Coordinates of C-alpha atoms and ligand atoms in Angstrom, one line a residue:
X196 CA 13.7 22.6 2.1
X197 CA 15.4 25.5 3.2
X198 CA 17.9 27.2 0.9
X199 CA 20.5 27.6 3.1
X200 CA 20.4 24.1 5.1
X201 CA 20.4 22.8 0.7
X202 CA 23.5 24.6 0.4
X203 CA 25.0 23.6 4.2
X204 CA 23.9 19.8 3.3
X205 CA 25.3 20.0 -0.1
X206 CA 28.8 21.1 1.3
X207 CA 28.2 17.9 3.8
X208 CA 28.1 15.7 1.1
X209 CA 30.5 17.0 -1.1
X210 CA 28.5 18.0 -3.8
X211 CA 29.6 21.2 -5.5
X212 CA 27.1 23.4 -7.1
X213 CA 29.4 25.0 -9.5
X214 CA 31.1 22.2 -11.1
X215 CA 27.9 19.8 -11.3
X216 CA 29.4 17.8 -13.5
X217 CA 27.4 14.8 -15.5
X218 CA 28.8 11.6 -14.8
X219 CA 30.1 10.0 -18.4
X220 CA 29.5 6.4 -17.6
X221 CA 26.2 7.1 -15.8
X222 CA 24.7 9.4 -18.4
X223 CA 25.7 6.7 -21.0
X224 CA 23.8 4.0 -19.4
X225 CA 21.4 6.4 -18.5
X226 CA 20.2 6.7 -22.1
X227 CA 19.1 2.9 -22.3
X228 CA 16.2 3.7 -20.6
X229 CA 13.8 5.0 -23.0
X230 CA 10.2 5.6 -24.0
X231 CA 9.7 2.6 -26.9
X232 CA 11.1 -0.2 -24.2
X233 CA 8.8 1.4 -21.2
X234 CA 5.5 1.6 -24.1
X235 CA 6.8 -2.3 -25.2
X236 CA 7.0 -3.6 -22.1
X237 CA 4.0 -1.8 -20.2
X238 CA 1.5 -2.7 -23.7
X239 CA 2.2 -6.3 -22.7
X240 CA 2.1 -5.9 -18.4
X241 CA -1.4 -4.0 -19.2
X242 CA -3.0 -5.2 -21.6
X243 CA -5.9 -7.4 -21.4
X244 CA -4.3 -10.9 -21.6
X245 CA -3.4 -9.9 -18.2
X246 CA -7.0 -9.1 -16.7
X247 CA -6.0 -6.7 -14.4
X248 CA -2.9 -8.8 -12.7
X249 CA -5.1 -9.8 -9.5
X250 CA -2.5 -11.2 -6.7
X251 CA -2.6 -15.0 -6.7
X252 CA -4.7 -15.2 -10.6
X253 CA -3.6 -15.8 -13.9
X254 CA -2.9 -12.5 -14.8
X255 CA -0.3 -11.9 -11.5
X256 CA 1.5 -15.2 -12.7
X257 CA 2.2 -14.5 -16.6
X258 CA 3.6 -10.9 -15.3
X259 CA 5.4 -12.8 -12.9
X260 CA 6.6 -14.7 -15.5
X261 CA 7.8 -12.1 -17.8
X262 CA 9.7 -9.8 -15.6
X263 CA 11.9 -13.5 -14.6
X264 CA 12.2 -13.6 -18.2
X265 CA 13.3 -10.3 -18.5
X266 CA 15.8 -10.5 -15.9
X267 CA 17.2 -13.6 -16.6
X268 CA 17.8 -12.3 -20.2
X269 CA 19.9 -9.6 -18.6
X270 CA 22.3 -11.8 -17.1
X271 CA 20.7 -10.9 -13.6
X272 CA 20.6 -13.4 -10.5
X273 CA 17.9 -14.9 -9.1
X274 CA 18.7 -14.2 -5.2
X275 CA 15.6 -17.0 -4.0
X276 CA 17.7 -20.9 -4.2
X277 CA 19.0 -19.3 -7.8
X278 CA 15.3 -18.6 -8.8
X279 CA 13.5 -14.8 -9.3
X280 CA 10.6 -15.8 -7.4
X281 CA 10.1 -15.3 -3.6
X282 CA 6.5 -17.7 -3.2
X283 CA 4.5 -17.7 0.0
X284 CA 0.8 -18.0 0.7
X285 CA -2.3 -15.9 1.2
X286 CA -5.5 -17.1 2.5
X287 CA -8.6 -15.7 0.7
X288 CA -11.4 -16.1 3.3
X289 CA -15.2 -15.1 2.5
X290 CA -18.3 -15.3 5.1
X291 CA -20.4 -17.0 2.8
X292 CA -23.6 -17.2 5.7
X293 CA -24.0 -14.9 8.4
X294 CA -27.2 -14.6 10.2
X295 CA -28.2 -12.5 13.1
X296 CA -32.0 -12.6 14.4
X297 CA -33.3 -10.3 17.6
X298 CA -36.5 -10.9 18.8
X299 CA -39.0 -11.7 15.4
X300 CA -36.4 -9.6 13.2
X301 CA -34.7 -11.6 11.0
X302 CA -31.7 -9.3 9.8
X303 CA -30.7 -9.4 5.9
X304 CA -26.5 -9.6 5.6
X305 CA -25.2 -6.4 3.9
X306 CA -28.7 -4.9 3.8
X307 CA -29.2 -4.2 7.6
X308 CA -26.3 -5.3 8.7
X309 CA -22.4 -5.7 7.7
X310 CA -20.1 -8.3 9.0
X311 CA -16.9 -7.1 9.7
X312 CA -15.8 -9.1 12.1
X313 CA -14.5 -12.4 12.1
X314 CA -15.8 -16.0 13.5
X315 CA -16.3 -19.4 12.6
X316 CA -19.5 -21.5 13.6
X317 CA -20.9 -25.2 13.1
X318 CA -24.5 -24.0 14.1
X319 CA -26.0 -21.0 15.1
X320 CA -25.7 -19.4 18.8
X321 CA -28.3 -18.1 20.9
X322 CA -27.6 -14.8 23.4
X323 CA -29.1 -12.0 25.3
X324 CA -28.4 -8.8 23.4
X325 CA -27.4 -6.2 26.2
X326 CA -27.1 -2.3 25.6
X327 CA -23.7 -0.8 26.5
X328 CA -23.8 2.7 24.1
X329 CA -20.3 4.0 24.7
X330 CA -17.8 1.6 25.8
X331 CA -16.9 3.7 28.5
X332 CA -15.7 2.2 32.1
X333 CA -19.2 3.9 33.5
X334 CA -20.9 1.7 31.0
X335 CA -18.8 -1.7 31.4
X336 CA -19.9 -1.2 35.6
X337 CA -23.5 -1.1 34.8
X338 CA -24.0 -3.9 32.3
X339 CA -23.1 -7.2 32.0
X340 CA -21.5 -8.0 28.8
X341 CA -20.0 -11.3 30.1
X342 CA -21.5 -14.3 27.5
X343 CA -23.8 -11.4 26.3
X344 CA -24.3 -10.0 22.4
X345 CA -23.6 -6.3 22.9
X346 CA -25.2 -3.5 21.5
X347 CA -22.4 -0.5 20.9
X348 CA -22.7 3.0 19.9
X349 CA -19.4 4.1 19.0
X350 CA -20.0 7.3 16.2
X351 CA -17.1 8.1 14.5
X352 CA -15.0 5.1 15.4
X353 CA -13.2 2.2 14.0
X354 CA -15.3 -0.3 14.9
X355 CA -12.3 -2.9 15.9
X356 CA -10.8 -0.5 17.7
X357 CA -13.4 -0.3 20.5
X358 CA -14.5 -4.1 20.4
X359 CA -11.7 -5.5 21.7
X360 CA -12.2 -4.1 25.2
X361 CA -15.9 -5.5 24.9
X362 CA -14.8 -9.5 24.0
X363 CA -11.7 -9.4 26.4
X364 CA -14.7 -8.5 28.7
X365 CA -16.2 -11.5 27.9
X366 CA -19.3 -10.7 25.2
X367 CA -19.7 -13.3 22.6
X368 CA -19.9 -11.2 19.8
X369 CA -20.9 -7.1 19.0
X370 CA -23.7 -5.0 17.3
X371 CA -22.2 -1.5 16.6
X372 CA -23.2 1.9 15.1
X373 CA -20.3 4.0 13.5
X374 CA -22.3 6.3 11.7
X375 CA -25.5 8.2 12.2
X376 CA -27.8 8.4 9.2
X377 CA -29.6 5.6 7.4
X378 CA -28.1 6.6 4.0
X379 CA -23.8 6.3 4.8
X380 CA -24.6 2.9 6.4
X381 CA -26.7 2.0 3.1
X382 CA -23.6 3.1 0.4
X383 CA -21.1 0.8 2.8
X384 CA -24.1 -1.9 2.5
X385 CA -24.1 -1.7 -1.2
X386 CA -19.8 -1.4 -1.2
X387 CA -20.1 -5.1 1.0
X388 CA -22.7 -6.6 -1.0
X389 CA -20.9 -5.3 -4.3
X390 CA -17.4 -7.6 -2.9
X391 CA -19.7 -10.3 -1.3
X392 CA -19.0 -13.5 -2.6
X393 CA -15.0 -12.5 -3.0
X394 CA -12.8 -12.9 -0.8
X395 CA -10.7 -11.0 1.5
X396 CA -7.0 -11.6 1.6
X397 CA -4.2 -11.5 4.0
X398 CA -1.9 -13.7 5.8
X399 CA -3.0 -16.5 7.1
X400 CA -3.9 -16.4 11.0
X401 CA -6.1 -18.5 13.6
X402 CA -9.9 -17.5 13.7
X403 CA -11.0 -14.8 15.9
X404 CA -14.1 -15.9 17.5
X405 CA -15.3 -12.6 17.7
X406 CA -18.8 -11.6 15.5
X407 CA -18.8 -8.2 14.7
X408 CA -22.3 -6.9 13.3
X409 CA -22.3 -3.2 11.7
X410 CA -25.5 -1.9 11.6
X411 CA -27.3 1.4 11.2
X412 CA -28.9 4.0 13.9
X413 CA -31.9 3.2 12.8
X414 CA -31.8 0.0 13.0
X415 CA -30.0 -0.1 16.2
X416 CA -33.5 1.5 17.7
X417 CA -35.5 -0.7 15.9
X418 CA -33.5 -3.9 17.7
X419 CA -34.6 -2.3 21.0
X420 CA -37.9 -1.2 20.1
X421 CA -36.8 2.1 21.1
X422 CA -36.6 5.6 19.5
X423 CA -33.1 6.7 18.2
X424 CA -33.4 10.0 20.0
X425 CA -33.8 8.0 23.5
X426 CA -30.7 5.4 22.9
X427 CA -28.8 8.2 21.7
X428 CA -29.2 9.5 25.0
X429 CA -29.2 6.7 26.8
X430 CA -25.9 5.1 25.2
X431 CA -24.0 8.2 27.0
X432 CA -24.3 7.0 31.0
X433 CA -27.5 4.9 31.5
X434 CA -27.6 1.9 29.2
X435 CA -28.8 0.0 31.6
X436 CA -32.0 1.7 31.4
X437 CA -32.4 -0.3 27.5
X438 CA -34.5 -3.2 27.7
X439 CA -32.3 -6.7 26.4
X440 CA -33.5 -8.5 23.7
X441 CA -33.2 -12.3 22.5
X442 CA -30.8 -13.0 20.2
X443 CA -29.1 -15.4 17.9
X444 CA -27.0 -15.7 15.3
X445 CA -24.8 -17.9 12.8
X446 CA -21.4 -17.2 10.6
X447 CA -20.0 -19.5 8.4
X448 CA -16.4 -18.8 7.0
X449 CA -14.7 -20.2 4.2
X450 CA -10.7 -19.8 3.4
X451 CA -9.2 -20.9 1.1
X452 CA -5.0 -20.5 0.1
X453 CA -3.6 -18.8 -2.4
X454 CA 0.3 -19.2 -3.4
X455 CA 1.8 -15.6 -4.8
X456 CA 5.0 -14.6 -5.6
X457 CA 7.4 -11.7 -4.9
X458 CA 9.6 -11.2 -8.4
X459 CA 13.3 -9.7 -7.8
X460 CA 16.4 -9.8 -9.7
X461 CA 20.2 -9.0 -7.7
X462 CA 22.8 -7.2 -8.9
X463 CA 26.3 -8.1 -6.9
X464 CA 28.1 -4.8 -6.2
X465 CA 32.1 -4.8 -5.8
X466 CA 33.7 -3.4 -2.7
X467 CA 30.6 -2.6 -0.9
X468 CA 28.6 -5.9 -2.2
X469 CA 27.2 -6.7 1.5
X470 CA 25.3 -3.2 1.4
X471 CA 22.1 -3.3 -0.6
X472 CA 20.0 -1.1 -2.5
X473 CA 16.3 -2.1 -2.9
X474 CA 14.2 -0.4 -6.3
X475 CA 10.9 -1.8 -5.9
X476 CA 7.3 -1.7 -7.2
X477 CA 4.2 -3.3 -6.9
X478 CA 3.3 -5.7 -10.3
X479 CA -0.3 -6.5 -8.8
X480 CA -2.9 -4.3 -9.6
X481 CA -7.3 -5.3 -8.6
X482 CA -7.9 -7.1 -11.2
X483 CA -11.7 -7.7 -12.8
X484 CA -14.2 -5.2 -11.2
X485 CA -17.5 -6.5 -10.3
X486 CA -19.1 -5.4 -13.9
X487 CA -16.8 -7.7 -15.7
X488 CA -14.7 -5.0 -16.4
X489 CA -10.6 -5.5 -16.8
X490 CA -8.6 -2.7 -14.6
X491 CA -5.4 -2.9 -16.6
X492 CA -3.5 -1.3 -14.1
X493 CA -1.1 1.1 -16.8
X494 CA -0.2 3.7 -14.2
X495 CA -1.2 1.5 -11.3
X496 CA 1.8 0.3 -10.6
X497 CA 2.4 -1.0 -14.4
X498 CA 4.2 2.2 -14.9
X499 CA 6.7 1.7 -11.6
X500 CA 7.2 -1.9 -12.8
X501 CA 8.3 -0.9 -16.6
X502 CA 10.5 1.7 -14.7
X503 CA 11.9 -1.0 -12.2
X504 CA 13.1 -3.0 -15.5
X505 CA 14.2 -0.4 -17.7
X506 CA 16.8 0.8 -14.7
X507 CA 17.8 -2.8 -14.6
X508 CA 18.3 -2.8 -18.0
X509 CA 20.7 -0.3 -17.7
X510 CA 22.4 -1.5 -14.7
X511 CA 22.9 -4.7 -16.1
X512 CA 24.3 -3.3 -19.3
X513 CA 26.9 -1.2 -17.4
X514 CA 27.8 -4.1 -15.6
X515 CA 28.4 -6.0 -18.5
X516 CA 30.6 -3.8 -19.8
X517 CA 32.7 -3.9 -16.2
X518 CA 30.8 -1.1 -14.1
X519 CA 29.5 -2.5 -11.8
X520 CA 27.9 -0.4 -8.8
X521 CA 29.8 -0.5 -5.3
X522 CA 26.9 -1.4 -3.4
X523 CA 24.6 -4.5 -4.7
X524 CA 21.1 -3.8 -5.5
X525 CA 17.8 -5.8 -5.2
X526 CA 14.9 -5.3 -8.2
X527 CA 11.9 -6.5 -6.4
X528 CA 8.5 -6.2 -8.1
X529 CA 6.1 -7.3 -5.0
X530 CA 2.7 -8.8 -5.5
X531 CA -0.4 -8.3 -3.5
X532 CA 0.4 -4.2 -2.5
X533 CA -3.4 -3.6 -3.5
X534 CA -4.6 -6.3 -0.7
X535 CA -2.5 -4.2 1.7
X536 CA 0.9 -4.0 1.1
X537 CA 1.3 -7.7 1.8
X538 CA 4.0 -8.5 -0.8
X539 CA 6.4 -5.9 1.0
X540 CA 5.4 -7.1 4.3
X541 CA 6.3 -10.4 3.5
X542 CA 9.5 -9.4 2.4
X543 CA 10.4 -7.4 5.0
X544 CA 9.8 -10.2 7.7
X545 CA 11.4 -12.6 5.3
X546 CA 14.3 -10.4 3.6
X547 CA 16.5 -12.4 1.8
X548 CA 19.3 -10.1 2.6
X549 CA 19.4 -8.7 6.1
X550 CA 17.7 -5.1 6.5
X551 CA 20.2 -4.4 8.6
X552 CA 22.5 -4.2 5.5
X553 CA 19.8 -2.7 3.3
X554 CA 20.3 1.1 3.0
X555 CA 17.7 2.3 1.3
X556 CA 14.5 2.0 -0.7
X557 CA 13.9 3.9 -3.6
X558 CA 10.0 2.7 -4.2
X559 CA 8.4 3.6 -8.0
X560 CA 4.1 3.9 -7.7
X561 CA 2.2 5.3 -10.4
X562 CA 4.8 7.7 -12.3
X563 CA 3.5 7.3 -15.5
X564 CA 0.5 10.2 -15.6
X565 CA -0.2 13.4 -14.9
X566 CA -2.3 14.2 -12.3
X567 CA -5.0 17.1 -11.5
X568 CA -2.8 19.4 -9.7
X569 CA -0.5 19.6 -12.9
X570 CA -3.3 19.0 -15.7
X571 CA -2.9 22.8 -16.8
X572 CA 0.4 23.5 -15.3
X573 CA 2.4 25.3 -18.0
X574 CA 5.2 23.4 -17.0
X575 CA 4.0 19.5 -16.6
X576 CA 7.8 17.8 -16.0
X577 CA 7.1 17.0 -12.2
X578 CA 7.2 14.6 -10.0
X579 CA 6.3 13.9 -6.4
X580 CA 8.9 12.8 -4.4
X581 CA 8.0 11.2 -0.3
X582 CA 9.5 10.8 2.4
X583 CA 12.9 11.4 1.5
X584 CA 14.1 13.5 4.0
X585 CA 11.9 11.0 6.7
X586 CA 14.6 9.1 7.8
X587 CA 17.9 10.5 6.5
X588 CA 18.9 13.8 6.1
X589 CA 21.1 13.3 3.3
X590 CA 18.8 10.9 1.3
X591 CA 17.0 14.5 -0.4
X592 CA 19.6 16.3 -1.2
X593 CA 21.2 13.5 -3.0
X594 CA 17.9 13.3 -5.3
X595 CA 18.1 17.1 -5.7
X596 CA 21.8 17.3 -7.2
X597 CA 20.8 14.2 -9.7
X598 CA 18.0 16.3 -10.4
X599 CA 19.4 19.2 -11.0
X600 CA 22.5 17.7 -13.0
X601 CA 20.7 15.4 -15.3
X602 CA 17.0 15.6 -15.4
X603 CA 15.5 19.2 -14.2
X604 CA 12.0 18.0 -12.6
X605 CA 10.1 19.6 -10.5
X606 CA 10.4 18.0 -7.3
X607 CA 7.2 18.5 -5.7
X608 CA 7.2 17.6 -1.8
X609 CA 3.6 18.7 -1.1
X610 CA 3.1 15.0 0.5
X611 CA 5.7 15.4 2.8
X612 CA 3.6 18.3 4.9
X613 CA 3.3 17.2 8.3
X614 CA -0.6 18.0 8.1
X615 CA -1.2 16.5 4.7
X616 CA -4.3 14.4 5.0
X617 CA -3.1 11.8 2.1
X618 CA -0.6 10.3 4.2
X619 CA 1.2 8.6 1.3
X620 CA 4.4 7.4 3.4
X621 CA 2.2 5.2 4.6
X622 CA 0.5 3.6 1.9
X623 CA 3.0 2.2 -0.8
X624 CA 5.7 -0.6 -0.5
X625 CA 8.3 1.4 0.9
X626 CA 6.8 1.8 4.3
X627 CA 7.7 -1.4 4.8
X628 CA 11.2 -0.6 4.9
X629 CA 11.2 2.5 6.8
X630 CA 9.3 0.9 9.6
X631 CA 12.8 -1.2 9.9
X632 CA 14.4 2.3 9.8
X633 CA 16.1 2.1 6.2
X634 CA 15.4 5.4 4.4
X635 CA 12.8 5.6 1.7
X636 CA 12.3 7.6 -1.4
X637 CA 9.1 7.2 -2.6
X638 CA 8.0 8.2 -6.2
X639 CA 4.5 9.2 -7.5
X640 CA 2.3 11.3 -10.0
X641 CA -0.8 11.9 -7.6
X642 CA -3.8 10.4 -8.3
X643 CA -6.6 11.3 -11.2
X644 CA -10.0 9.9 -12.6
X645 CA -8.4 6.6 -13.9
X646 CA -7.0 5.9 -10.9
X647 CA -8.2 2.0 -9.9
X648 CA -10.9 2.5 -12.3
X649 CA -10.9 0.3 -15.9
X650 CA -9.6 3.2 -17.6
X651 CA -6.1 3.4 -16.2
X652 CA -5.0 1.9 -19.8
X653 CA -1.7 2.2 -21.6
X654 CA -2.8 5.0 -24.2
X655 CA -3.1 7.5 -21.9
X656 CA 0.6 7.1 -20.2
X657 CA 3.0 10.2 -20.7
X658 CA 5.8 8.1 -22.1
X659 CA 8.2 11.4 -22.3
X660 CA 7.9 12.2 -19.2
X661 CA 7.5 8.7 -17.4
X662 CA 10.8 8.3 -19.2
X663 CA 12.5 11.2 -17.4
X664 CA 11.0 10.5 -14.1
X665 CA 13.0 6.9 -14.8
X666 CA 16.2 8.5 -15.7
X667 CA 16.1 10.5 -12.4
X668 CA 15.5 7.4 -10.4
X669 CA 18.4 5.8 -12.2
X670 CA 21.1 8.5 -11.7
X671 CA 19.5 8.5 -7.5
X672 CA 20.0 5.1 -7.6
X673 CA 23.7 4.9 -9.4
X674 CA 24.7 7.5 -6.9
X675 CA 23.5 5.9 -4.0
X676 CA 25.1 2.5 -5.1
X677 CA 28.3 3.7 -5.6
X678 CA 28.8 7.0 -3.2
X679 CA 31.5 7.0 0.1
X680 CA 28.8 6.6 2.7
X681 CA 25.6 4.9 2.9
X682 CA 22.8 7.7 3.5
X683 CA 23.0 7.7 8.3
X684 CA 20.0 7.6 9.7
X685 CA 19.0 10.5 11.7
X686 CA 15.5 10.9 11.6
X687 CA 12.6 8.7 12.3
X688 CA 9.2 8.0 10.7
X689 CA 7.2 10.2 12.6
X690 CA 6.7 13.9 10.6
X691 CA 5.8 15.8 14.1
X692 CA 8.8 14.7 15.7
X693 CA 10.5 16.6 12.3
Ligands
ZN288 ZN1 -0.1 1.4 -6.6

């Protein structure tokens, strides 16, 4: 931020940069949260016992459990029917058979080829395989793809992206290249083959008859008896000069459901009750890795969940003693972030209080490390700080007083750079609220060699600082919960438009 729009926006707000006085009652409180209750409760939420807190296993439900516990011991609500837990169901579905034969070749699953698409079969089909190359409207005029299997060269593309064009077309299923070489389409191979057998989950939606068969150059040629060099070539305006092959093929699917939970605790506010304020993490983490391994999950997001229930803590213990926050505020730990944010998702198309009264989001993922930009910083008291100026312009200067009143950080808004590749706004819980417009804060160490492997453990968690990082998020949070004026919002989600 510019220095003088700070001090402009600070004068907005009210803020003076003179007097920054502490807030008594908020630094009071402010001192609950400390680095023996985060260590206590984050040795349990990682530890073993726990195996990795997989969404919809054992592990997920006994931290489930314990952060009810743990609110309900605080004299918080449960905001679900007068319970902490918000259950819906995933399905978990898995292609246990998928064949595919052209002409004499029989093709092995996640050796030659990798399903990726989606289908359900009670024997297997036969079809001509037809050569489009590039789905371009040139192409789709010279070759049928109508009932047809359909050979696609698509380099450099998501592979869904161009197929859908293809089946609304009327081809029963696809063949596709994405990447030339014979050695990127073996790693993604092994990566399939590694996961084979578990399965994937999401929400629960009708089959998509629609096969989708990645395969490599290579073998792409081989299917058409023809050299790469020659499809390559003719994939670009005469596919119709490819020979079509026989085909068949077969995929059986298998889903099965599996019940998860959100966790969240509510805080009632006074005069401003109806407004919320949502402090979130993600409780899940990937669970047991393919070696048997346990990923414990201390930074990832144990460390945002700890965080989540020491600012509770101290919430609830001011309330208890009659100071209560204006605004009410929503502890939600979400479940099944690491299957694709589908916890928050849930949430956010089931809120149990209206987004329209929701505020903001201040979102907690992975604060308990330090990462390799900072591993020989002389000074290591950072932390990352997204998308806070996204959607309101008053949401980051807000954070900044706090900061600079109470816990002295360094705010680091590298992620926030319109061309950063990392694109973290878009990849934690929060997005979920700002793509209903409610403005976001989203804090975060960066990422280092433990991150999702089975060595993200509890030992190596920066309890000092983790505890500051907390303390700031709590005085954000008390200010937002209690200030004038909910944070407008005056911006939008896209960082160009900025
Ligand atoms: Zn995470």
């Amino acid at each position: 931020m510019k220095k003088r729009w700070m001090l402009v926006a600070m004068l907005i707000l009210g803020i003076s940069l003179t007097g920054s006085a502490q807030d008594a009652t908020a630094l009071k409180y402010a001192a609950t949260i400390n680095a023996q209750d985060l260590e206590k409760h984050l040795t349990y939420l990682a530890s073993d016992e726990l195996e990795g807190r997989d969404t919809g296993e054992k592990g997920q439900k006994l931290a489930a459990e314990y952060l009810a516990n743990f609110y309900q011991n605080l004299g918080l609500k449960g905001p679900v029917d007068g319970t902490y837990f918000q259950k819906f169901n995933l399905a978990s579905t898995s292609f246990p058979e998928v064949t595919l034969t052209v002409g004499k070749q029989k093709l092995v699953n996640n050796e030659d080829f990798v399903f990726i698409g989606d289908g359900s079969m009670k024997k297997a089909a036969k079809a001509d395989l037809v050569f489009l190359g590039l789905a371009s409207e040139e192409n789709m005029k010279k070759v049928d793809v109508k009932g047809k299997l359909v050979g696609l060269w698509a380099i450099g593309a998501r592979a869904q992206n161009v197929v859908s064009d293809i089946m609304k077309a009327g081809a029963v299923g696809v063949i596709v290249v994405t990447m030339e070489g014979q050695a990127n389409f073996d790693r993604l191979a092994g990566r399939y083959k590694s996961l084979s057998g578990r399965g994937r989950l999401g929400f629960e939606e009708p089959t998509k008859q629609e096969p989708i068969f990645l395969v490599s150059s290579d073998k792409m040629a081989a299917l058409f008896a023809t050299p790469v060099e020659v499809l390559k070539e003719a994939a670009k305006n005469n596919p119709e000069s490819i020979k079509a092959q026989k085909a068949s093929y077969f995929v059986k699917k298998e889903t099965k459901i599996v019940p998860t939970e959100n966790v969240m605790a509510f805080l009632e506010g006074t005069d401003k009750k109806d407004e919320i304020l949502v402090i979130s993490s993600h409780y899940d983490h990937v669970g047991i890795n393919s070696k048997g391994e346990i990923n414990n999950g201390a930074d990832d997001d144990g460390s945002g969940t700890v965080s989540v229930m020491e600012i509770a803590e101290a919430f609830a213990l001011a309330a208890k003693d009659g100071k209560k926050p204006r605004r009410s505020i929503l502890f939600l730990n979400v479940t099944g972030e690491e299957k694709g944010l589908l916890g928050s998702e849930y949430y956010s198309n089931n809120p149990i209080f209206p987004l329209a009264n929701t505020v903001n989001n201040i979102n907690i993922d992975m604060v308990g490390r330090i990462d390799y930009e900072y591993q020989n910083a002389p000074n290591k008291d950072y932390v990352y700080v997204i998308g806070s100026e996204m959607l309101s312009s008053h949401l980051k200067v807000i954070n900044e007083y706090n900061n600079i009143t109470y816990t002295n950080l360094i705010l680091d808004y590298r992620y926030d750079a319109e061309d950063d590749p990392n694109r973290f706004y878009y990849r934690s819980d929060h997005y979920n609220f700002a793509k209903h417009n409610i403005p976001v804060i989203f804090f975060f160490n960066g990422v280092h060699d433990d991150y999702h492997q089975p060595t993200d453990t509890v030992d190596k968690i920066e309890f000092p600082l983790m505890t500051k990082r907390a303390k700031l998020i709590f005085h954000t949070a008390w200010d937002l919960s209690n200030r004038e004026n909910r944070t407008p919002v005056d911006g939008t989600n896209t960082r160009t438009e900025r």
